[in-house]
PDB file of C-alpha atoms and ligand atoms in Angstrom:
ATOM      1  CA  MET A   1     -23.602  16.443  -4.161  1.00 44.00           C
ATOM      2  CA  ASN A   2     -22.954  18.251  -0.821  1.00 43.00           C
ATOM      3  CA  ASP A   3     -25.265  20.132   1.588  1.00 48.00           C
ATOM      4  CA  THR A   4     -22.262  22.305   2.397  1.00 52.00           C
ATOM      5  CA  ALA A   5     -18.966  22.517   0.598  1.00 58.00           C
ATOM      6  CA  GLU A   6     -17.402  20.505   3.413  1.00 87.00           C
ATOM      7  CA  THR A   7     -19.812  17.587   3.811  1.00 95.00           C
ATOM      8  CA  LEU A   8     -19.691  14.440   1.698  1.00 96.00           C
ATOM      9  CA  HIS A   9     -22.734  12.178   1.722  1.00 97.00           C
ATOM     10  CA  PHE A  10     -22.299   8.557   0.790  1.00 97.00           C
ATOM     11  CA  SER A  11     -24.018   5.210   0.674  1.00 96.00           C
ATOM     12  CA  CYS A  12     -22.821   2.094  -1.132  1.00 95.00           C
ATOM     13  CA  THR A  13     -24.952   1.155  -4.147  1.00 94.00           C
ATOM     14  CA  LEU A  14     -23.517  -2.392  -4.304  1.00 92.00           C
ATOM     15  CA  CYS A  15     -22.296  -1.748  -7.848  1.00 93.00           C
ATOM     16  CA  GLY A  16     -19.241  -3.946  -7.156  1.00 93.00           C
ATOM     17  CA  LYS A  17     -16.802  -1.737  -9.058  1.00 94.00           C
ATOM     18  CA  CYS A  18     -14.451  -1.412  -6.082  1.00 94.00           C
ATOM     19  CA  CYS A  19     -14.010  -5.206  -6.085  1.00 96.00           C
ATOM     20  CA  HIS A  20     -12.473  -5.434  -9.575  1.00 95.00           C
ATOM     21  CA  ASP A  21      -8.942  -5.128 -11.009  1.00 94.00           C
ATOM     22  CA  LEU A  22      -7.184  -4.266  -7.783  1.00 92.00           C
ATOM     23  CA  LYS A  23      -4.023  -4.243  -5.813  1.00 93.00           C
ATOM     24  CA  LEU A  24      -5.532  -4.169  -2.306  1.00 95.00           C
ATOM     25  CA  PRO A  25      -3.044  -3.098   0.381  1.00 96.00           C
ATOM     26  CA  LEU A  26      -2.909  -5.686   3.159  1.00 98.00           C
ATOM     27  CA  SER A  27      -1.212  -5.982   6.523  1.00 98.00           C
ATOM     28  CA  VAL A  28       1.120  -8.897   7.155  1.00 97.00           C
ATOM     29  CA  SER A  29      -1.551 -10.885   8.994  1.00 97.00           C
ATOM     30  CA  GLU A  30      -4.141 -10.091   6.310  1.00 98.00           C
ATOM     31  CA  SER A  31      -1.661 -11.213   3.629  1.00 98.00           C
ATOM     32  CA  ILE A  32      -1.191 -14.551   5.370  1.00 98.00           C
ATOM     33  CA  SER A  33      -4.980 -14.999   5.547  1.00 97.00           C
ATOM     34  CA  TRP A  34      -5.381 -14.001   1.892  1.00 97.00           C
ATOM     35  CA  LEU A  35      -2.725 -16.520   0.815  1.00 97.00           C
ATOM     36  CA  ARG A  36      -4.275 -19.252   2.988  1.00 96.00           C
ATOM     37  CA  ARG A  37      -7.558 -18.671   1.140  1.00 95.00           C
ATOM     38  CA  GLY A  38      -5.778 -19.259  -2.188  1.00 95.00           C
ATOM     39  CA  GLY A  39      -5.173 -15.655  -3.228  1.00 95.00           C
ATOM     40  CA  VAL A  40      -2.165 -13.958  -4.798  1.00 95.00           C
ATOM     41  CA  VAL A  41      -0.142 -11.333  -2.932  1.00 97.00           C
ATOM     42  CA  GLN A  42       2.213  -9.024  -4.788  1.00 97.00           C
ATOM     43  CA  VAL A  43       5.043  -7.064  -3.189  1.00 98.00           C
ATOM     44  CA  LEU A  44       5.339  -3.413  -4.185  1.00 98.00           C
ATOM     45  CA  THR A  45       8.564  -1.641  -3.263  1.00 98.00           C
ATOM     46  CA  GLU A  46       9.384   2.047  -3.248  1.00 98.00           C
ATOM     47  CA  ALA A  47      12.216   3.943  -1.588  1.00 98.00           C
ATOM     48  CA  MET A  48      13.552   7.445  -1.027  1.00 98.00           C
ATOM     49  CA  PRO A  49      16.918   8.968  -0.145  1.00 98.00           C
ATOM     50  CA  TRP A  50      16.943   9.792   3.578  1.00 98.00           C
ATOM     51  CA  PRO A  51      20.098  11.821   4.218  1.00 95.00           C
ATOM     52  CA  VAL A  52      18.790  13.479   7.409  1.00 96.00           C
ATOM     53  CA  GLU A  53      15.877  12.900   9.752  1.00 96.00           C
ATOM     54  CA  PRO A  54      12.927  15.215   9.066  1.00 95.00           C
ATOM     55  CA  PRO A  55      11.625  17.607  11.750  1.00 96.00           C
ATOM     56  CA  ALA A  56       9.133  16.084  14.177  1.00 95.00           C
ATOM     57  CA  ASP A  57       6.417  18.443  12.913  1.00 96.00           C
ATOM     58  CA  ASP A  58       6.824  17.383   9.264  1.00 95.00           C
ATOM     59  CA  GLY A  59       3.698  15.237   9.229  1.00 94.00           C
ATOM     60  CA  PRO A  60       3.960  13.734   5.706  1.00 94.00           C
ATOM     61  CA  ALA A  61       7.644  12.822   6.196  1.00 95.00           C
ATOM     62  CA  GLN A  62       6.968  11.320   9.629  1.00 96.00           C
ATOM     63  CA  HIS A  63       4.099   9.324   8.114  1.00 95.00           C
ATOM     64  CA  LYS A  64       6.513   7.864   5.534  1.00 96.00           C
ATOM     65  CA  ARG A  65       9.074   7.199   8.245  1.00 97.00           C
ATOM     66  CA  ARG A  66       6.622   5.196  10.372  1.00 96.00           C
ATOM     67  CA  ARG A  67       5.726   2.856   7.515  1.00 96.00           C
ATOM     68  CA  SER A  68       9.269   2.337   6.182  1.00 97.00           C
ATOM     69  CA  PHE A  69      12.575   0.796   7.230  1.00 96.00           C
ATOM     70  CA  ALA A  70      16.121   2.104   7.010  1.00 96.00           C
ATOM     71  CA  ALA A  71      18.513   0.695   4.413  1.00 96.00           C
ATOM     72  CA  THR A  72      21.242   1.893   2.072  1.00 97.00           C
ATOM     73  CA  SER A  73      21.609   2.355  -1.649  1.00 98.00           C
ATOM     74  CA  GLY A  74      25.324   2.541  -2.378  1.00 97.00           C
ATOM     75  CA  ASN A  75      26.582   5.359  -0.142  1.00 96.00           C
ATOM     76  CA  GLN A  76      23.147   6.891   0.362  1.00 97.00           C
ATOM     77  CA  PRO A  77      20.966   6.259   3.436  1.00 97.00           C
ATOM     78  CA  ILE A  78      17.450   5.480   2.253  1.00 98.00           C
ATOM     79  CA  ARG A  79      14.113   4.333   3.598  1.00 98.00           C
ATOM     80  CA  VAL A  80      12.125   1.581   1.918  1.00 98.00           C
ATOM     81  CA  ILE A  81       8.335   1.174   1.944  1.00 98.00           C
ATOM     82  CA  VAL A  82       6.995  -2.297   1.169  1.00 98.00           C
ATOM     83  CA  THR A  83       3.321  -2.693   0.318  1.00 98.00           C
ATOM     84  CA  LEU A  84       1.757  -6.147   0.323  1.00 98.00           C
ATOM     85  CA  ALA A  85      -1.169  -6.212  -2.082  1.00 98.00           C
ATOM     86  CA  ALA A  86      -3.881  -8.740  -2.853  1.00 97.00           C
ATOM     87  CA  SER A  87      -3.854  -8.621  -6.643  1.00 93.00           C
ATOM     88  CA  PHE A  88      -6.406  -9.692  -9.200  1.00 93.00           C
ATOM     89  CA  ASP A  89      -7.522  -8.789 -12.706  1.00 94.00           C
ATOM     90  CA  GLY A  90     -11.281  -8.736 -13.151  1.00 95.00           C
ATOM     91  CA  PRO A  91     -13.487  -9.543 -10.160  1.00 96.00           C
ATOM     92  CA  CYS A  92     -12.043 -10.308  -6.730  1.00 96.00           C
ATOM     93  CA  PRO A  93     -12.026 -14.077  -6.180  1.00 95.00           C
ATOM     94  CA  HIS A  94     -14.396 -13.465  -3.253  1.00 96.00           C
ATOM     95  CA  LEU A  95     -16.940 -11.384  -5.171  1.00 96.00           C
ATOM     96  CA  ARG A  96     -20.278 -13.164  -5.543  1.00 94.00           C
ATOM     97  CA  ASP A  97     -22.608 -12.886  -8.522  1.00 93.00           C
ATOM     98  CA  ASP A  98     -24.938 -10.609  -6.515  1.00 92.00           C
ATOM     99  CA  MET A  99     -21.956  -8.217  -5.996  1.00 90.00           C
ATOM    100  CA  ARG A 100     -21.756  -9.051  -2.302  1.00 93.00           C
ATOM    101  CA  CYS A 101     -18.518 -10.087  -0.622  1.00 95.00           C
ATOM    102  CA  GLY A 102     -18.147 -13.828  -0.183  1.00 95.00           C
ATOM    103  CA  ALA A 103     -15.530 -13.296   2.540  1.00 94.00           C
ATOM    104  CA  TYR A 104     -17.437 -10.569   4.347  1.00 95.00           C
ATOM    105  CA  GLU A 105     -16.400 -11.469   7.899  1.00 94.00           C
ATOM    106  CA  ALA A 106     -12.751 -11.884   6.869  1.00 94.00           C
ATOM    107  CA  ARG A 107     -12.486  -9.098   4.308  1.00 96.00           C
ATOM    108  CA  PRO A 108      -9.410  -6.851   4.629  1.00 97.00           C
ATOM    109  CA  ARG A 109      -9.582  -3.533   6.450  1.00 97.00           C
ATOM    110  CA  VAL A 110      -9.150  -1.596   3.227  1.00 97.00           C
ATOM    111  CA  CYS A 111     -12.428  -3.113   1.990  1.00 97.00           C
ATOM    112  CA  ARG A 112     -14.168  -2.207   5.259  1.00 97.00           C
ATOM    113  CA  ILE A 113     -13.314   1.487   5.074  1.00 96.00           C
ATOM    114  CA  TYR A 114     -13.804   2.069   1.344  1.00 96.00           C
ATOM    115  CA  PRO A 115     -14.178   4.765   0.048  1.00 96.00           C
ATOM    116  CA  ALA A 116     -12.328   6.430   2.978  1.00 96.00           C
ATOM    117  CA  GLU A 117      -8.561   6.913   2.764  1.00 94.00           C
ATOM    118  CA  VAL A 118      -6.020   5.353   5.140  1.00 93.00           C
ATOM    119  CA  ASN A 119      -3.324   7.913   4.382  1.00 92.00           C
ATOM    120  CA  PRO A 120      -4.094  11.036   6.481  1.00 92.00           C
ATOM    121  CA  TYR A 121      -2.461  13.215   3.822  1.00 92.00           C
ATOM    122  CA  VAL A 122      -4.667  12.017   0.969  1.00 93.00           C
ATOM    123  CA  LYS A 123      -7.965  13.876   0.621  1.00 93.00           C
ATOM    124  CA  LEU A 124     -11.070  11.818  -0.076  1.00 95.00           C
ATOM    125  CA  MET A 125     -12.110  12.749  -3.626  1.00 95.00           C
ATOM    126  CA  PRO A 126     -15.256  11.127  -5.044  1.00 95.00           C
ATOM    127  CA  ALA A 127     -13.863  11.560  -8.562  1.00 94.00           C
ATOM    128  CA  GLY A 128     -10.955   9.304  -7.637  1.00 93.00           C
ATOM    129  CA  LYS A 129     -13.209   6.515  -6.355  1.00 95.00           C
ATOM    130  CA  ALA A 130     -14.955   3.707  -8.196  1.00 94.00           C
ATOM    131  CA  CYS A 131     -18.354   4.585  -6.701  1.00 97.00           C
ATOM    132  CA  PRO A 132     -20.964   5.949  -9.138  1.00 96.00           C
ATOM    133  CA  PRO A 133     -22.393   9.497  -8.792  1.00 96.00           C
ATOM    134  CA  GLN A 134     -25.603   8.198  -7.215  1.00 96.00           C
ATOM    135  CA  ALA A 135     -23.562   6.910  -4.236  1.00 97.00           C
ATOM    136  CA  TRP A 136     -22.649  10.501  -3.308  1.00 97.00           C
ATOM    137  CA  THR A 137     -26.004  12.287  -3.366  1.00 96.00           C
ATOM    138  CA  GLU A 138     -27.372  14.345  -0.460  1.00 95.00           C
ATOM    139  CA  GLN A 139     -30.148  11.851   0.285  1.00 95.00           C
ATOM    140  CA  HIS A 140     -27.466   9.596   1.789  1.00 96.00           C
ATOM    141  CA  PRO A 141     -26.072   9.975   5.326  1.00 96.00           C
ATOM    142  CA  ALA A 142     -23.179  12.365   5.881  1.00 96.00           C
ATOM    143  CA  PHE A 143     -19.943  10.384   5.545  1.00 96.00           C
ATOM    144  CA  GLU A 144     -17.229  13.013   5.949  1.00 96.00           C
ATOM    145  CA  ARG A 145     -17.398  16.580   7.281  1.00 95.00           C
ATOM    146  CA  ALA A 146     -14.520  19.070   7.127  1.00 92.00           C
ATOM    147  CA  GLY A 147     -12.116  16.246   6.289  1.00 91.00           C
ATOM    148  CA  ARG A 148     -13.252  14.030   9.209  1.00 94.00           C
ATOM    149  CA  ILE A 149     -14.906  10.650   8.684  1.00 96.00           C
ATOM    150  CA  LEU A 150     -18.064  10.617  10.826  1.00 96.00           C
ATOM    151  CA  ASP A 151     -18.606   6.892  11.383  1.00 96.00           C
ATOM    152  CA  ASP A 152     -16.806   5.765  14.555  1.00 97.00           C
ATOM    153  CA  GLN A 153     -16.272   2.200  13.326  1.00 96.00           C
ATOM    154  CA  THR A 154     -14.646   3.382  10.109  1.00 97.00           C
ATOM    155  CA  VAL A 155     -12.427   5.771  12.077  1.00 97.00           C
ATOM    156  CA  GLU A 156     -11.359   2.899  14.341  1.00 97.00           C
ATOM    157  CA  ILE A 157     -10.513   0.626  11.394  1.00 97.00           C
ATOM    158  CA  ILE A 158      -8.467   3.399   9.776  1.00 97.00           C
ATOM    159  CA  ARG A 159      -6.567   3.788  13.060  1.00 97.00           C
ATOM    160  CA  GLN A 160      -5.929   0.032  13.154  1.00 97.00           C
ATOM    161  CA  SER A 161      -4.703   0.129   9.544  1.00 96.00           C
ATOM    162  CA  ARG A 162      -2.216   2.902  10.299  1.00 96.00           C
ATOM    163  CA  ASP A 163      -0.968   1.102  13.415  1.00 96.00           C
ATOM    164  CA  ALA A 164      -0.544  -2.171  11.509  1.00 96.00           C
ATOM    165  CA  ASP A 165       1.300  -0.362   8.736  1.00 96.00           C
ATOM    166  CA  ALA A 166       3.808   1.014  11.246  1.00 96.00           C
ATOM    167  CA  GLN A 167       4.172  -2.245  13.200  1.00 95.00           C
ATOM    168  CA  ASP A 168       4.607  -4.283  10.016  1.00 96.00           C
ATOM    169  CA  ALA A 169       7.527  -2.250   8.630  1.00 96.00           C
ATOM    170  CA  SER A 170      10.184  -4.351  10.392  1.00 93.00           C
ATOM    171  CA  LEU A 171       8.402  -7.614   9.475  1.00 95.00           C
ATOM    172  CA  LYS A 172       8.331  -6.571   5.834  1.00 96.00           C
ATOM    173  CA  GLU A 173      12.037  -5.751   6.043  1.00 95.00           C
ATOM    174  CA  ARG A 174      12.702  -9.370   7.074  1.00 94.00           C
ATOM    175  CA  PHE A 175      10.228 -10.693   4.523  1.00 96.00           C
ATOM    176  CA  VAL A 176      11.830  -9.022   1.489  1.00 96.00           C
ATOM    177  CA  ALA A 177      15.269 -10.047   2.785  1.00 94.00           C
ATOM    178  CA  LEU A 178      14.116 -13.686   2.879  1.00 93.00           C
ATOM    179  CA  LEU A 179      12.883 -13.408  -0.713  1.00 94.00           C
ATOM    180  CA  GLY A 180      15.996 -11.534  -1.866  1.00 92.00           C
ATOM    181  CA  TYR A 181      14.189  -8.427  -3.115  1.00 94.00           C
ATOM    182  CA  THR A 182      16.501  -5.402  -3.376  1.00 94.00           C
ATOM    183  CA  LYS A 183      15.029  -3.240  -6.135  1.00 95.00           C
ATOM    184  CA  ALA A 184      12.650  -0.345  -5.524  1.00 97.00           C
ATOM    185  CA  ALA A 185      11.127   2.486  -7.493  1.00 97.00           C
ATOM    186  CA  LEU A 186      11.646   6.048  -6.345  1.00 97.00           C
ATOM    187  CA  SER A 187       8.736   6.927  -4.082  1.00 96.00           C
ATOM    188  CA  ASN A 188       6.030   8.956  -5.870  1.00 93.00           C
ATOM    189  CA  GLU A 189       7.385   7.825  -9.254  1.00 96.00           C
ATOM    190  CA  GLY A 190       6.129   4.234  -9.282  1.00 96.00           C
ATOM    191  CA  PHE A 191       6.642   0.787  -7.787  1.00 97.00           C
ATOM    192  CA  ALA A 192       8.805  -2.228  -8.422  1.00 96.00           C
ATOM    193  CA  VAL A 193       6.231  -5.022  -8.409  1.00 96.00           C
ATOM    194  CA  TYR A 194       7.341  -8.502  -7.361  1.00 96.00           C
ATOM    195  CA  THR A 195       5.013 -11.477  -7.731  1.00 95.00           C
ATOM    196  CA  PRO A 196       6.311 -14.284  -5.508  1.00 95.00           C
ATOM    197  CA  GLN A 197       4.956 -17.798  -5.754  1.00 95.00           C
ATOM    198  CA  PRO A 198       2.059 -17.866  -3.257  1.00 96.00           C
ATOM    199  CA  ALA A 199       3.581 -20.779  -1.332  1.00 97.00           C
ATOM    200  CA  ALA A 200       6.929 -18.982  -1.013  1.00 96.00           C
ATOM    201  CA  ALA A 201       5.240 -15.739   0.048  1.00 97.00           C
ATOM    202  CA  ARG A 202       3.149 -17.526   2.647  1.00 98.00           C
ATOM    203  CA  GLU A 203       6.115 -19.453   4.050  1.00 97.00           C
ATOM    204  CA  ALA A 204       8.231 -16.298   4.353  1.00 96.00           C
ATOM    205  CA  LEU A 205       5.420 -14.243   5.900  1.00 97.00           C
ATOM    206  CA  GLU A 206       4.581 -16.962   8.399  1.00 96.00           C
ATOM    207  CA  ALA A 207       8.273 -17.224   9.303  1.00 94.00           C
ATOM    208  CA  VAL A 208       8.664 -13.512  10.033  1.00 94.00           C
ATOM    209  CA  ALA A 209       5.345 -13.352  11.886  1.00 93.00           C
ATOM    210  CA  ALA A 210       6.372 -16.308  14.061  1.00 91.00           C
ATOM    211  CA  GLN A 211       9.756 -14.772  14.764  1.00 86.00           C
ATOM    212  CA  ALA A 212       8.152 -11.452  15.709  1.00 81.00           C
ATOM    213  CA  SER A 213       5.809 -13.160  18.157  1.00 74.00           C
ATOM    214  CA  ARG A 214       8.742 -14.896  19.894  1.00 72.00           C
ATOM    215  CA  SER A 215      11.252 -12.077  20.143  1.00 67.00           C
ATOM    216  CA  SER A 216      12.315  -8.777  18.726  1.00 64.00           C
ATOM    217  CA  LEU A 217      13.379  -9.059  15.117  1.00 62.00           C
ATOM    218  CA  ASP A 218      17.021  -9.061  14.075  1.00 64.00           C
ATOM    219  CA  ARG A 219      18.032  -6.049  12.065  1.00 67.00           C
ATOM    220  CA  VAL A 220      18.654  -6.793   8.414  1.00 73.00           C
ATOM    221  CA  SER A 221      21.334  -5.002   6.466  1.00 74.00           C
ATOM    222  CA  SER A 222      20.363  -4.546   2.836  1.00 87.00           C
ATOM    223  CA  ASP A 223      21.671  -2.543  -0.069  1.00 95.00           C
ATOM    224  CA  TRP A 224      19.003  -1.464  -2.543  1.00 97.00           C
ATOM    225  CA  THR A 225      18.992  -0.370  -6.177  1.00 96.00           C
ATOM    226  CA  PHE A 226      16.563   2.243  -7.422  1.00 97.00           C
ATOM    227  CA  VAL A 227      14.728   1.415 -10.637  1.00 96.00           C
ATOM    228  CA  SER A 228      13.403   4.218 -12.797  1.00 96.00           C
ATOM    229  CA  ASN A 229      12.192   4.834 -16.329  1.00 95.00           C
ATOM    230  CA  GLN A 230      13.226   8.505 -16.049  1.00 96.00           C
ATOM    231  CA  ARG A 231      16.707   9.533 -17.221  1.00 95.00           C
ATOM    232  CA  ASP A 232      16.829  12.590 -14.902  1.00 96.00           C
ATOM    233  CA  THR A 233      15.936  10.485 -11.881  1.00 97.00           C
ATOM    234  CA  ILE A 234      18.714   7.993 -12.545  1.00 97.00           C
ATOM    235  CA  GLU A 235      21.290  10.755 -13.066  1.00 97.00           C
ATOM    236  CA  ALA A 236      20.199  12.510  -9.857  1.00 97.00           C
ATOM    237  CA  LEU A 237      20.406   9.288  -7.826  1.00 98.00           C
ATOM    238  CA  VAL A 238      23.808   8.362  -9.249  1.00 97.00           C
ATOM    239  CA  SER A 239      25.064  11.898  -8.468  1.00 97.00           C
ATOM    240  CA  ILE A 240      24.392  11.283  -4.750  1.00 97.00           C
ATOM    241  CA  GLU A 241      26.169   7.891  -4.958  1.00 97.00           C
ATOM    242  CA  ALA A 242      23.001   5.810  -4.786  1.00 98.00           C
ATOM    243  CA  ARG A 243      22.560   2.727  -6.970  1.00 97.00           C
ATOM    244  CA  ALA A 244      20.144   3.263  -9.852  1.00 97.00           C
ATOM    245  CA  THR A 245      19.229   1.401 -13.008  1.00 94.00           C
ATOM    246  CA  ALA A 246      16.943   1.813 -15.989  1.00 92.00           C
ATOM    247  CA  ASP A 247      16.456  -1.952 -16.228  1.00 80.00           C
ATOM    248  CA  THR A 248      12.763  -2.156 -15.485  1.00 79.00           C
ATOM    249  CA  LYS A 249      12.640  -5.911 -15.123  1.00 76.00           C
ATOM    250  CA  ASP A 250      14.951  -8.644 -13.913  1.00 72.00           C
ATOM    251  CA  ASP A 251      16.390 -11.168 -16.355  1.00 67.00           C
ATOM    252  CA  ASP A 252      14.375 -13.846 -14.554  1.00 67.00           C
ATOM    253  CA  GLY A 253      11.241 -11.676 -14.593  1.00 67.00           C
ATOM    254  CA  ALA A 254      11.158 -11.457 -10.792  1.00 81.00           C
ATOM    255  CA  PHE A 255       9.779  -7.929 -10.863  1.00 90.00           C
ATOM    256  CA  ARG A 256       8.341  -5.431 -13.267  1.00 93.00           C
ATOM    257  CA  TYR A 257       8.365  -1.675 -13.021  1.00 94.00           C
ATOM    258  CA  LEU A 258       5.076   0.164 -12.678  1.00 94.00           C
ATOM    259  CA  GLY A 259       5.763   3.850 -13.339  1.00 93.00           C
ATOM    260  CA  TRP A 260       3.437   6.826 -13.351  1.00 93.00           C
ATOM    261  CA  ARG A 261       5.135   8.486 -16.345  1.00 91.00           C
ATOM    262  CA  ALA A 262       6.093   7.342 -19.837  1.00 91.00           C
ATOM    263  CA  SER A 263       9.670   6.129 -20.086  1.00 90.00           C
ATOM    264  CA  ASN A 264      12.335   8.483 -21.399  1.00 89.00           C
ATOM    265  CA  THR A 265      15.378   6.284 -20.767  1.00 80.00           C
TER     266      THR A 265
HETATM  267  S1  SF4 B   1     -12.573  -9.164  -0.245  1.00 67.26           S
HETATM  268 FE1  SF4 B   1     -14.758  -8.762  -0.549  1.00 67.26          FE
HETATM  269  S2  SF4 B   1     -14.972  -6.527  -0.304  1.00 67.26           S
HETATM  270 FE2  SF4 B   1     -12.793  -6.955  -0.638  1.00 67.26          FE
HETATM  271  S3  SF4 B   1     -12.449  -6.746  -2.862  1.00 67.26           S
HETATM  272 FE3  SF4 B   1     -12.924  -8.912  -2.456  1.00 67.26          FE
HETATM  273  S4  SF4 B   1     -15.145  -9.117  -2.755  1.00 67.26           S
HETATM  274 FE4  SF4 B   1     -14.668  -6.921  -2.512  1.00 67.26          FE
HETATM  275  S1  SF4 B   2     -17.643   1.121  -5.808  1.00 67.26           S
HETATM  276 FE1  SF4 B   2     -18.581   2.258  -4.093  1.00 67.26          FE
HETATM  277  S2  SF4 B   2     -20.759   2.051  -4.449  1.00 67.26           S
HETATM  278 FE2  SF4 B   2     -19.793   0.477  -5.711  1.00 67.26          FE
HETATM  279  S3  SF4 B   2     -19.757  -1.371  -4.373  1.00 67.26           S
HETATM  280 FE3  SF4 B   2     -17.819  -0.279  -4.048  1.00 67.26          FE
HETATM  281  S4  SF4 B   2     -18.200   1.037  -2.238  1.00 67.26           S
HETATM  282 FE4  SF4 B   2     -20.191   0.407  -3.059  1.00 67.26          FE
END
């Protein structure tokens, strides 16, 4: 697969697998565009206790800090990460029969960089990608060497994605406040997945985007509840005076819990 242990070769085979059954992370402006084209955007929430600020040289923690906003859970300071995701089962609504993108010029950044990773702390692993083995053979151009993506355009789009992620954190804070979302999974354990009505999501996103373009955003004060399907997690969160519940869906079905481990509650 590699000419050296550190070089990944890649070329898209147009198999279309990466355009099926997805939750595609989108920026705020991409979410508005996706909704305007008739798509569905889900809201994935995760949070973590944040009792003290991490050192400036703690790269992974600083990465989480940039893409999150401050809040509380009971007496515990926390940070909340909100991911907006274009969601579909089966083929993407824009996927054509010939496996080409029907929204090519407007496709989200995450589609433009695939199979590269946006998160600088996630290693690109072919086994974790939808692309078939023949996409990674040495006949193809070098795609990544020693952990660095080689194509300048892809590098630039990844940079834009990271910048948008950081800039959008305060807009997402306002957005979830408008929709009344206050439940989050513990980060690295899963997500609370909200599925707002597309019209309501679009209206709220357009409102926060318009406000951001006029002035700095008001701070929002919100108190969050952790949701978990792990008994130990709930006990640990309650012991630090955070709010935590094993109820993995609201009575009105507003969210459902998507956990990485089988429930033991
Ligand atoms: S927008 Fe285009 S590239 Fe992205 S998942 Fe849909 S069909 Fe694929
Ligand atoms: S899964 Fe990989 S090879 Fe297949 S269409 Fe997507 S990027 Fe191309």
